[in-house]
Short mmCIF file of C-alpha atoms in Angstrom, two decimals:
data_model
loop_
_atom_site.label_atom_id
_atom_site.label_comp_id
_atom_site.label_asym_id
_atom_site.label_seq_id
_atom_site.Cartn_x
_atom_site.Cartn_y
_atom_site.Cartn_z
CA MET B 1 -17.17 -25.85 6.60
CA LYS B 2 -19.97 -23.80 6.08
CA LYS B 3 -21.49 -25.32 2.48
CA PHE B 4 -22.68 -22.70 -0.40
CA ASP B 5 -25.75 -23.77 -2.86
CA ILE B 6 -23.34 -21.49 -5.29
CA PHE B 7 -19.80 -20.50 -5.97
CA ILE B 8 -18.83 -17.75 -8.43
CA SER B 9 -15.60 -18.53 -11.00
CA TYR B 10 -14.19 -15.30 -12.17
CA ARG B 11 -11.12 -12.97 -13.55
CA ARG B 12 -11.13 -9.89 -11.53
CA GLU B 13 -9.40 -8.01 -14.20
CA ASP B 14 -12.86 -8.05 -16.35
CA GLY B 15 -15.40 -10.16 -14.44
CA SER B 16 -15.61 -8.92 -11.10
CA ASP B 17 -18.70 -6.77 -11.82
CA LYS B 18 -20.55 -9.01 -13.66
CA ALA B 19 -19.97 -11.38 -10.59
CA ILE B 20 -20.96 -9.24 -8.14
CA ILE B 21 -23.96 -7.93 -9.45
CA ILE B 22 -25.21 -11.78 -10.57
CA ARG B 23 -23.79 -12.89 -6.78
CA GLU B 24 -26.16 -9.94 -5.01
CA CYS B 25 -29.28 -10.89 -6.94
CA LEU B 26 -28.88 -14.62 -6.01
CA LYS B 27 -28.40 -13.80 -2.31
CA ARG B 28 -31.17 -11.44 -2.19
CA ASP B 29 -32.85 -14.59 -3.61
CA GLY B 30 -31.96 -17.29 -0.25
CA TYR B 31 -29.21 -18.57 -2.13
CA SER B 32 -26.00 -18.96 0.30
CA VAL B 33 -23.11 -17.80 -2.54
CA PHE B 34 -19.13 -18.27 -2.00
CA HIS B 35 -17.72 -15.39 -3.86
CA ASP B 36 -13.70 -14.78 -2.80
CA VAL B 37 -13.91 -11.44 -1.98
CA ASP B 38 -16.10 -11.67 0.89
CA SER B 39 -15.79 -15.53 1.40
CA LEU B 40 -12.49 -15.87 2.32
CA THR B 41 -10.78 -15.19 5.49
CA ARG B 42 -7.63 -16.65 7.06
CA GLY B 43 -5.88 -19.96 6.28
CA ASP B 44 -5.04 -22.13 3.36
CA PHE B 45 -6.46 -19.98 0.42
CA GLU B 46 -6.29 -23.46 -1.71
CA LYS B 47 -8.28 -24.90 0.39
CA LYS B 48 -10.93 -23.13 1.05
CA ILE B 49 -11.60 -22.36 -2.15
CA LYS B 50 -11.23 -25.90 -3.19
CA ASP B 51 -13.90 -27.16 -0.14
CA ALA B 52 -16.07 -24.47 -0.80
CA ILE B 53 -16.38 -26.05 -4.44
CA ALA B 54 -17.25 -29.21 -3.26
CA SER B 55 -19.97 -28.46 -0.99
CA CYS B 56 -21.52 -26.40 -3.72
CA LYS B 57 -24.66 -28.03 -5.69
CA ASP B 58 -23.92 -25.00 -8.70
CA PHE B 59 -20.67 -23.77 -10.24
CA ILE B 60 -21.25 -20.07 -12.27
CA LEU B 61 -18.27 -19.59 -14.39
CA ILE B 62 -18.36 -16.15 -15.57
CA VAL B 63 -16.51 -16.35 -18.96
CA SER B 64 -15.02 -13.32 -20.15
CA LYS B 65 -11.63 -12.23 -22.58
CA LYS B 66 -9.54 -12.50 -19.84
CA ALA B 67 -10.57 -15.49 -18.32
CA LEU B 68 -10.47 -17.12 -22.00
CA GLU B 69 -6.66 -15.96 -22.34
CA VAL B 70 -5.68 -17.89 -19.33
CA CYS B 71 -7.61 -20.78 -20.28
CA PRO B 72 -4.53 -22.35 -21.57
CA ASP B 73 -2.55 -21.95 -19.00
CA GLU B 74 -2.68 -25.06 -16.05
CA LYS B 75 -1.48 -22.94 -13.47
CA ASN B 76 -3.74 -19.88 -13.57
CA TRP B 77 -7.13 -20.19 -11.27
CA VAL B 78 -9.95 -20.02 -13.39
CA VAL B 79 -8.21 -23.59 -14.98
CA GLU B 80 -7.77 -24.88 -11.17
CA GLU B 81 -11.48 -23.97 -10.11
CA LEU B 82 -12.96 -25.32 -13.51
CA ALA B 83 -10.80 -28.23 -13.49
CA CYS B 84 -11.73 -29.06 -9.72
CA ALA B 85 -15.67 -28.25 -10.49
CA ILE B 86 -15.54 -31.06 -13.43
CA GLU B 87 -13.61 -33.33 -10.59
CA ASN B 88 -16.35 -33.06 -8.38
CA LYS B 89 -19.06 -33.05 -10.81
CA LYS B 90 -21.15 -29.83 -9.81
CA ASN B 91 -23.22 -28.37 -12.85
CA ILE B 92 -21.26 -26.16 -14.10
CA ILE B 93 -23.23 -22.78 -15.93
CA PRO B 94 -20.49 -21.27 -17.96
CA VAL B 95 -21.71 -17.72 -18.10
CA PHE B 96 -20.69 -15.76 -21.18
CA LEU B 97 -20.15 -12.00 -21.40
CA PRO B 98 -20.86 -9.61 -23.91
CA GLY B 99 -18.76 -10.65 -27.12
CA ILE B 100 -17.98 -13.88 -25.84
CA ASP B 101 -19.73 -16.55 -27.60
CA GLY B 102 -17.76 -19.51 -26.63
CA PHE B 103 -14.16 -21.34 -25.57
CA PRO B 104 -11.02 -22.19 -27.19
CA SER B 105 -10.99 -24.83 -29.19
CA GLU B 106 -7.39 -25.30 -27.10
CA LEU B 107 -8.48 -26.24 -23.24
CA PRO B 108 -6.31 -28.50 -20.63
CA PRO B 109 -7.14 -31.93 -21.17
CA ARG B 110 -8.80 -31.46 -17.65
CA ILE B 111 -10.73 -28.44 -17.98
CA LYS B 112 -11.71 -29.81 -21.90
CA TYR B 113 -15.15 -31.09 -20.65
CA VAL B 114 -16.48 -27.57 -20.13
CA THR B 115 -17.14 -27.04 -24.12
CA ASN B 116 -19.81 -29.67 -24.11
CA LEU B 117 -21.96 -27.62 -21.27
CA ASN B 118 -24.71 -24.93 -22.80
CA GLY B 119 -23.52 -21.54 -21.59
CA ILE B 120 -26.02 -18.58 -21.13
CA PRO B 121 -24.93 -15.37 -22.92
CA LEU B 122 -25.32 -12.15 -20.59
CA PRO B 123 -27.28 -9.20 -22.84
CA TYR B 124 -25.33 -6.16 -23.73
CA LYS B 125 -27.96 -4.09 -22.09
CA ASN B 126 -29.63 -3.67 -18.72
CA GLN B 127 -32.84 -3.71 -19.49
CA PHE B 128 -32.72 -7.25 -19.97
CA PHE B 129 -31.07 -8.50 -17.38
CA GLU B 130 -33.90 -9.70 -15.50
CA ASP B 131 -34.73 -12.27 -18.29
CA PHE B 132 -31.15 -13.45 -18.30
CA TYR B 133 -31.24 -13.65 -14.62
CA ARG B 134 -34.97 -15.60 -14.62
CA LYS B 135 -33.44 -17.71 -17.16
CA LEU B 136 -30.18 -18.91 -15.37
CA LYS B 137 -32.84 -19.54 -11.90
CA ASP B 138 -35.62 -21.00 -13.42
CA ASP B 139 -33.33 -22.94 -16.57
CA TYR B 140 -29.93 -23.63 -15.01
CA LEU B 141 -30.00 -23.90 -11.40
CA THR B 142 -30.22 -26.76 -9.41
CA SER B 143 -30.06 -25.38 -6.27
CA LYS B 144 -33.08 -24.33 -4.37
CA ARG B 145 -33.74 -21.32 -2.40
CA THR B 146 -34.21 -20.56 1.47
CA SER B 147 -37.55 -19.30 1.95
CA HIS B 148 -37.35 -16.03 4.24
CA LYS B 149 -38.54 -17.96 7.26
CA ILE B 150 -35.91 -20.50 6.75
CA ALA B 151 -33.50 -17.74 5.93
CA ILE B 152 -33.93 -16.13 9.17
CA TRP B 153 -33.73 -18.71 11.44
CA SER B 154 -30.72 -19.55 9.27
CA GLY B 155 -28.85 -16.36 10.25
CA VAL B 156 -29.79 -16.34 13.55
CA VAL B 157 -27.80 -19.44 13.65
CA PHE B 158 -24.97 -17.96 11.32
CA GLY B 159 -24.86 -14.78 13.90
CA PHE B 160 -24.19 -17.12 16.72
CA VAL B 161 -21.73 -19.77 15.01
CA LEU B 162 -19.92 -16.58 13.74
CA LEU B 163 -19.98 -15.12 17.18
CA LEU B 164 -18.68 -18.66 18.84
CA ALA B 165 -16.24 -18.11 15.63
CA VAL B 166 -14.48 -14.63 16.91
CA ILE B 167 -14.55 -15.83 20.36
CA VAL B 168 -12.70 -19.49 19.43
CA TYR B 169 -10.57 -17.49 16.41
CA LYS B 170 -9.11 -14.63 19.78
CA ILE B 171 -8.28 -18.13 21.75
CA PHE B 172 -6.60 -20.03 18.95
CA PRO B 173 -5.45 -17.44 15.95
CA PRO B 174 -4.93 -19.74 12.96
CA ASN B 175 -1.41 -20.12 11.83
CA ILE B 176 -1.02 -19.63 8.59
CA GLU B 177 -1.76 -16.03 6.58
CA THR B 178 -3.27 -16.36 3.13
CA LEU B 179 -0.81 -12.95 2.94
CA SER B 180 1.54 -11.96 5.32
CA VAL B 181 1.74 -8.40 5.90
CA SER B 182 5.04 -6.26 7.08
CA PHE B 183 5.70 -3.07 8.11
CA GLN B 184 8.93 -1.31 8.66
CA ASN B 185 9.68 2.49 9.35
CA GLU B 186 12.51 4.06 7.45
CA ASN B 187 12.67 7.50 9.28
CA LYS B 188 10.01 8.97 7.34
CA ASP B 189 9.09 7.10 4.95
CA MET B 190 6.83 3.50 5.47
CA ILE B 191 7.64 -0.02 3.46
CA VAL B 192 4.73 -2.33 3.81
CA ARG B 193 5.92 -5.76 2.90
CA LEU B 194 3.48 -8.32 1.09
CA GLU B 195 4.34 -11.96 0.90
CA ARG B 196 2.15 -14.71 -0.75
CA LEU B 197 4.06 -17.96 -1.65
CA PRO B 198 5.56 -18.12 -3.94
CA ILE B 199 6.13 -14.64 -4.60
CA GLN B 200 6.16 -11.30 -2.83
CA ASP B 201 6.31 -7.31 -2.89
CA GLU B 202 6.74 -3.83 -1.60
CA LEU B 203 5.39 -0.89 -1.47
CA HIS B 204 7.46 2.05 -0.57
CA PHE B 205 5.01 4.87 0.98
CA VAL B 206 6.27 8.62 1.10
CA LYS B 207 5.96 10.84 3.70
CA VAL B 208 4.29 13.88 3.15
CA ASP B 209 3.93 16.53 5.99
CA GLY B 210 0.90 18.03 6.86
CA GLY B 211 0.33 21.66 6.11
CA GLU B 212 -2.12 24.18 4.50
CA TYR B 213 -1.51 25.21 0.61
CA LEU B 214 -3.54 26.35 -2.22
CA MET B 215 -5.65 24.48 -4.23
CA GLY B 216 -6.58 25.54 -7.83
CA ILE B 217 -6.77 28.22 -9.68
CA ASP B 218 -8.12 31.54 -10.31
CA ARG B 219 -10.02 31.74 -12.99
CA LYS B 220 -12.93 34.36 -14.90
CA ASP B 221 -16.06 33.47 -15.66
CA GLY B 222 -16.36 32.05 -19.19
CA GLU B 223 -12.75 30.83 -19.53
CA ARG B 224 -12.37 27.25 -19.95
CA ARG B 225 -11.51 24.47 -17.19
CA LEU B 226 -13.85 26.93 -15.44
CA ASP B 227 -14.15 23.95 -12.28
CA GLU B 228 -10.30 24.47 -11.45
CA SER B 229 -11.74 27.91 -9.35
CA PRO B 230 -11.20 30.01 -7.37
CA MET B 231 -8.05 28.82 -6.13
CA HIS B 232 -9.18 28.73 -2.04
CA ARG B 233 -7.22 27.88 0.88
CA VAL B 234 -6.63 23.92 2.04
CA ARG B 235 -5.34 22.46 5.42
CA LEU B 236 -4.46 18.29 5.67
CA ASP B 237 -3.18 15.88 7.60
CA THR B 238 0.29 13.94 7.41
CA PHE B 239 0.02 11.21 5.22
CA TRP B 240 1.56 8.87 3.38
CA ILE B 241 1.51 8.03 -0.52
CA MET B 242 3.30 5.13 -2.37
CA ASP B 243 5.90 6.75 -4.75
CA SER B 244 4.69 4.77 -7.68
CA GLU B 245 1.34 3.70 -9.01
CA VAL B 246 0.41 -0.24 -8.17
CA THR B 247 1.70 -2.17 -10.53
CA ASN B 248 0.67 -5.58 -12.57
CA GLY B 249 2.93 -7.33 -9.64
CA MET B 250 1.32 -5.65 -7.01
CA TRP B 251 -2.37 -6.52 -8.55
CA ARG B 252 -1.71 -10.36 -8.65
CA LEU B 253 -0.29 -10.20 -5.44
CA ILE B 254 -3.39 -9.16 -3.45
CA MET B 255 -5.66 -10.87 -5.63
CA GLY B 256 -4.85 -13.98 -5.13
CA ASP B 257 -2.77 -14.99 -8.75
CA LEU B 258 0.14 -16.66 -7.44
CA GLY B 259 1.75 -17.28 -11.26
CA ASN B 260 5.49 -16.80 -11.80
CA TYR B 261 7.25 -13.80 -12.09
CA GLN B 262 6.15 -12.35 -14.84
CA GLU B 263 8.10 -9.76 -17.80
CA ASP B 264 5.52 -7.02 -16.86
CA SER B 265 5.18 -7.03 -13.26
CA ASP B 266 6.78 -3.11 -13.13
CA PHE B 267 4.17 -2.26 -15.04
CA PRO B 268 1.26 -0.04 -13.96
CA LYS B 269 -1.92 -1.87 -13.61
CA SER B 270 -4.33 -0.31 -15.97
CA GLY B 271 -7.46 -0.73 -17.44
CA LEU B 272 -9.25 -0.51 -13.48
CA ASP B 273 -12.07 1.21 -13.00
CA TYR B 274 -13.43 2.97 -9.09
CA LYS B 275 -14.75 -0.28 -8.12
CA GLU B 276 -12.08 -2.38 -9.27
CA CYS B 277 -9.63 -0.35 -6.76
CA GLN B 278 -11.67 -0.30 -3.96
CA GLU B 279 -12.26 -4.28 -4.47
CA PHE B 280 -7.78 -4.36 -4.24
CA ILE B 281 -8.18 -1.98 -0.97
CA LYS B 282 -10.75 -3.95 0.61
CA ILE B 283 -8.74 -7.49 0.86
CA LEU B 284 -5.53 -5.59 1.71
CA ASN B 285 -7.20 -3.89 5.05
CA HIS B 286 -8.49 -6.94 5.56
CA GLN B 287 -4.70 -8.57 6.03
CA ILE B 288 -3.56 -5.53 7.90
CA LYS B 289 -2.50 -6.90 11.59
CA ASP B 290 1.06 -5.36 12.06
CA SER B 291 -0.03 -3.46 15.39
CA GLU B 292 2.15 -0.25 14.20
CA ILE B 293 -0.16 0.62 11.31
CA LEU B 294 -2.52 0.09 13.77
CA SER B 295 -1.77 1.99 16.13
CA LEU B 296 -1.32 4.90 13.65
CA GLY B 297 -4.47 4.36 13.36
CA LEU B 298 -4.05 4.46 9.20
CA VAL B 299 -5.66 2.11 6.93
CA PHE B 300 -4.97 1.87 3.08
CA ARG B 301 -7.40 3.96 0.97
CA LEU B 302 -7.33 6.18 -2.34
CA PRO B 303 -5.81 9.56 -2.04
CA THR B 304 -8.62 12.25 -2.01
CA GLU B 305 -8.30 14.70 -4.32
CA ALA B 306 -6.45 17.29 -2.21
CA GLU B 307 -4.30 14.96 -0.88
CA TRP B 308 -3.26 14.07 -4.95
CA GLU B 309 -3.15 18.11 -5.77
CA TYR B 310 -0.97 18.28 -2.27
CA ALA B 311 1.92 15.79 -3.47
CA ALA B 312 2.06 16.44 -6.90
CA LYS B 313 2.95 19.39 -6.29
CA GLY B 314 5.93 18.57 -3.73
CA GLY B 315 3.38 18.92 -0.12
CA MET B 316 4.93 21.86 1.88
CA ASN B 317 7.54 22.63 -0.34
CA GLN B 318 4.92 23.85 -3.26
CA ASP B 319 7.29 24.09 -6.54
CA ASN B 320 4.20 24.70 -8.82
CA TYR B 321 5.64 23.26 -11.80
CA ARG B 322 2.93 22.85 -14.32
CA TYR B 323 3.37 18.96 -14.44
CA SER B 324 4.45 16.84 -10.93
CA GLY B 325 8.38 17.73 -10.77
CA ASN B 326 8.76 19.74 -14.11
CA ASP B 327 7.77 22.21 -16.42
CA THR B 328 8.93 19.67 -19.10
CA LEU B 329 6.21 16.80 -19.63
CA ALA B 330 8.86 14.23 -21.21
CA ILE B 331 11.16 14.88 -17.67
CA VAL B 332 8.43 12.96 -15.95
CA SER B 333 6.45 11.56 -18.77
CA SER B 334 6.75 8.85 -21.61
CA ILE B 335 5.95 10.64 -25.03
CA ASN B 336 2.79 9.51 -26.82
CA ARG B 337 0.40 11.73 -26.82
CA GLY B 338 -2.48 11.09 -29.36
CA LYS B 339 -1.76 7.54 -29.58
CA ASP B 340 -2.08 4.21 -28.09
CA LEU B 341 -1.83 3.43 -24.73
CA LYS B 342 2.10 2.63 -24.22
CA LEU B 343 3.61 1.99 -20.49
CA ASP B 344 6.67 2.36 -19.04
CA ARG B 345 7.75 0.59 -16.04
CA VAL B 346 7.63 2.46 -13.11
CA LYS B 347 9.72 4.58 -11.68
CA SER B 348 11.38 4.86 -15.76
CA ARG B 349 11.46 9.19 -15.37
CA LYS B 350 12.33 11.65 -13.00
CA PRO B 351 10.49 11.96 -9.51
CA ASN B 352 8.90 15.00 -8.21
CA SER B 353 10.76 16.90 -5.27
CA LEU B 354 9.33 14.67 -2.57
CA GLY B 355 10.71 11.46 -4.62
CA ILE B 356 6.75 10.48 -6.01
CA TYR B 357 6.98 8.99 -9.56
CA ASP B 358 4.47 9.14 -12.91
CA MET B 359 1.71 11.63 -10.92
CA SER B 360 1.77 13.24 -14.77
CA GLY B 361 1.07 11.61 -17.70
CA SER B 362 1.31 7.70 -17.15
CA LEU B 363 -2.53 6.48 -15.82
CA PHE B 364 -5.21 8.65 -14.84
CA GLU B 365 -5.20 8.02 -11.34
CA TRP B 366 -8.44 7.70 -9.23
CA CYS B 367 -9.04 9.45 -6.65
CA TYR B 368 -11.62 9.22 -3.32
CA ASP B 369 -14.27 12.29 -4.79
CA TRP B 370 -17.09 12.81 -6.47
CA TYR B 371 -16.64 15.37 -8.72
CA GLY B 372 -18.49 17.98 -8.49
CA GLN B 373 -18.33 21.10 -10.77
CA ASN B 374 -18.47 23.92 -8.22
CA TYR B 375 -17.53 22.38 -5.55
CA TYR B 376 -14.25 24.59 -5.44
CA ARG B 377 -16.67 27.69 -5.47
CA GLN B 378 -18.43 25.69 -2.24
CA CYS B 379 -15.25 25.49 -0.15
CA GLY B 380 -15.25 28.67 1.32
CA ASP B 381 -12.18 30.13 3.14
CA VAL B 382 -9.92 26.91 4.65
CA VAL B 383 -11.00 23.45 4.23
CA ASP B 384 -9.92 20.96 6.47
CA ASN B 385 -9.06 17.53 5.23
CA PRO B 386 -11.73 18.05 1.99
CA ALA B 387 -12.81 14.97 0.77
CA GLY B 388 -15.17 16.02 -2.36
CA PRO B 389 -19.27 16.71 -2.74
CA LYS B 390 -20.77 13.94 -0.65
CA THR B 391 -22.63 12.48 -3.97
CA GLY B 392 -22.10 12.31 -7.36
CA GLU B 393 -22.22 10.51 -10.75
CA THR B 394 -18.88 10.79 -11.48
CA ARG B 395 -15.73 10.21 -9.30
CA ILE B 396 -12.51 11.97 -9.65
CA ILE B 397 -9.57 11.44 -11.38
CA ARG B 398 -6.33 12.78 -12.23
CA GLY B 399 -2.69 13.18 -13.50
CA GLY B 400 -3.30 12.26 -17.55
CA ALA B 401 -2.19 9.56 -19.50
CA THR B 402 0.52 8.44 -21.99
CA ASN B 403 -1.77 8.28 -24.34
CA SER B 404 -3.80 11.70 -23.21
CA ASP B 405 -3.59 15.37 -24.09
CA SER B 406 -0.62 16.39 -22.29
CA SER B 407 -3.15 19.31 -20.71
CA HIS B 408 -4.53 16.69 -18.95
CA CYS B 409 -1.34 15.83 -17.98
CA GLU B 410 -0.94 18.95 -15.70
CA VAL B 411 -1.28 18.63 -11.66
CA LEU B 412 -4.03 21.55 -11.25
CA ASN B 413 -5.94 19.86 -14.07
CA ARG B 414 -9.49 17.75 -13.25
CA SER B 415 -11.42 15.30 -15.06
CA ALA B 416 -13.75 12.31 -14.01
CA ARG B 417 -15.39 9.45 -14.87
CA GLU B 418 -17.95 6.80 -14.22
CA PRO B 419 -17.09 5.11 -10.74
CA SER B 420 -18.04 1.66 -13.38
CA ASN B 421 -19.33 0.75 -16.54
CA PHE B 422 -21.20 -2.61 -16.14
CA TRP B 423 -21.32 -2.60 -20.65
CA ASP B 424 -18.35 -0.90 -21.72
CA ASN B 425 -14.99 -1.39 -19.51
CA SER B 426 -13.15 0.06 -22.28
CA GLU B 427 -13.06 3.68 -21.51
CA TYR B 428 -10.46 2.75 -18.35
CA ASN B 429 -8.08 1.52 -20.24
CA ASN B 430 -6.03 4.46 -19.12
CA CYS B 431 -6.48 4.32 -15.98
CA GLY B 432 -5.00 3.47 -12.66
CA PHE B 433 -4.59 4.32 -8.98
CA ARG B 434 -1.65 4.62 -6.35
CA LEU B 435 -2.18 3.73 -2.66
CA VAL B 436 -2.32 6.82 0.64
CA LEU B 437 -1.66 5.19 3.99
CA GLY B 438 -3.84 7.90 5.90
CA ARG B 439 -6.89 8.37 8.38
CA PRO B 440 -10.04 6.52 7.51
CA ILE B 441 -12.31 9.02 5.53
CA ILE B 442 -15.62 9.20 7.46
CA GLU B 443 -18.39 9.45 5.57
#
């Protein structure tokens, strides 16, 4: 079993970005860090987690709002990991995210010990991060950094061991999957079944036959929303798109939160930035073992902006409704304009002509593309499988949300946000996503 200097425990909903930044800084400085997204592979999920904690010297606990909310829950992984660290007498370092100044008074007895520990607050502003990180290393960590020379030789040895492990894995594959993925092709649609005891779910993908369509709209100079013009012809390959947004239940299943069924499982997962969506997709793609999916050359990913608009318009049907499936927003979306975000269960309203639900007015949905204000003007006459500009500062979101202006819910409306905001993720409260099964995007 590989030993780690440091184990990072965090709540995915609001601690993921912070954990990644701390992890990358520690790895850069020669520490061996266990971070579940990169470190977990096939096998017994719970055993791997607890073995990693038992092997480490330092246990960094990212204390976020969501982590505090689940602390009283005995069956949550934050509690399980912390209890394991306490049991194994690890050096536990609470890192309090901005706005968090301590633990709740009511904690399960087995983790009550953590309230006795000094923590280190993460600063609000980027320019103070180096001071925080220096304090973390100098005053809190007990692990010693690996010298560059040792790190190089360790890398060589690790590479050899990894190669040997791959050979052994090919000859003697393990019998236990952390997540079971099965695939069923029912006529033109695809069903991907996900199972991780004690919960399971299905992802239903609708086939969208490839073809050409006119993307955008022609607007005159000076008009509002000029970035939607000019209208240009786009040619797309066939792809499959989820008939609903990713739900809370699906999110918990993939991300390893193995609690019992919860009442909000059928509601769309909100509050996600672009990087969190990509983290989910990375884990899901890692689990693909079905030969039929692989033989088709498909991967799970975000839709491109062109794919999203094409599907929202009904694919080859091109119904050209103002919203996806109808000219009246109330038929395809909840009515809650201009108020707090209030979501319905997925598939509560009418679908569009392809049988795809909630593409207008549920949550803003992330697309793959960088946003470019003049990108449509640079596209030319016909574009094959466009995936947006090569670089940018913001990523495309489409479809509007229940608390956005109705104009944002129109099929043609283009919006964009930063992929992630380390210091304030409240701007993503009304953002979610749906998956595509399609050809990999060549960057």
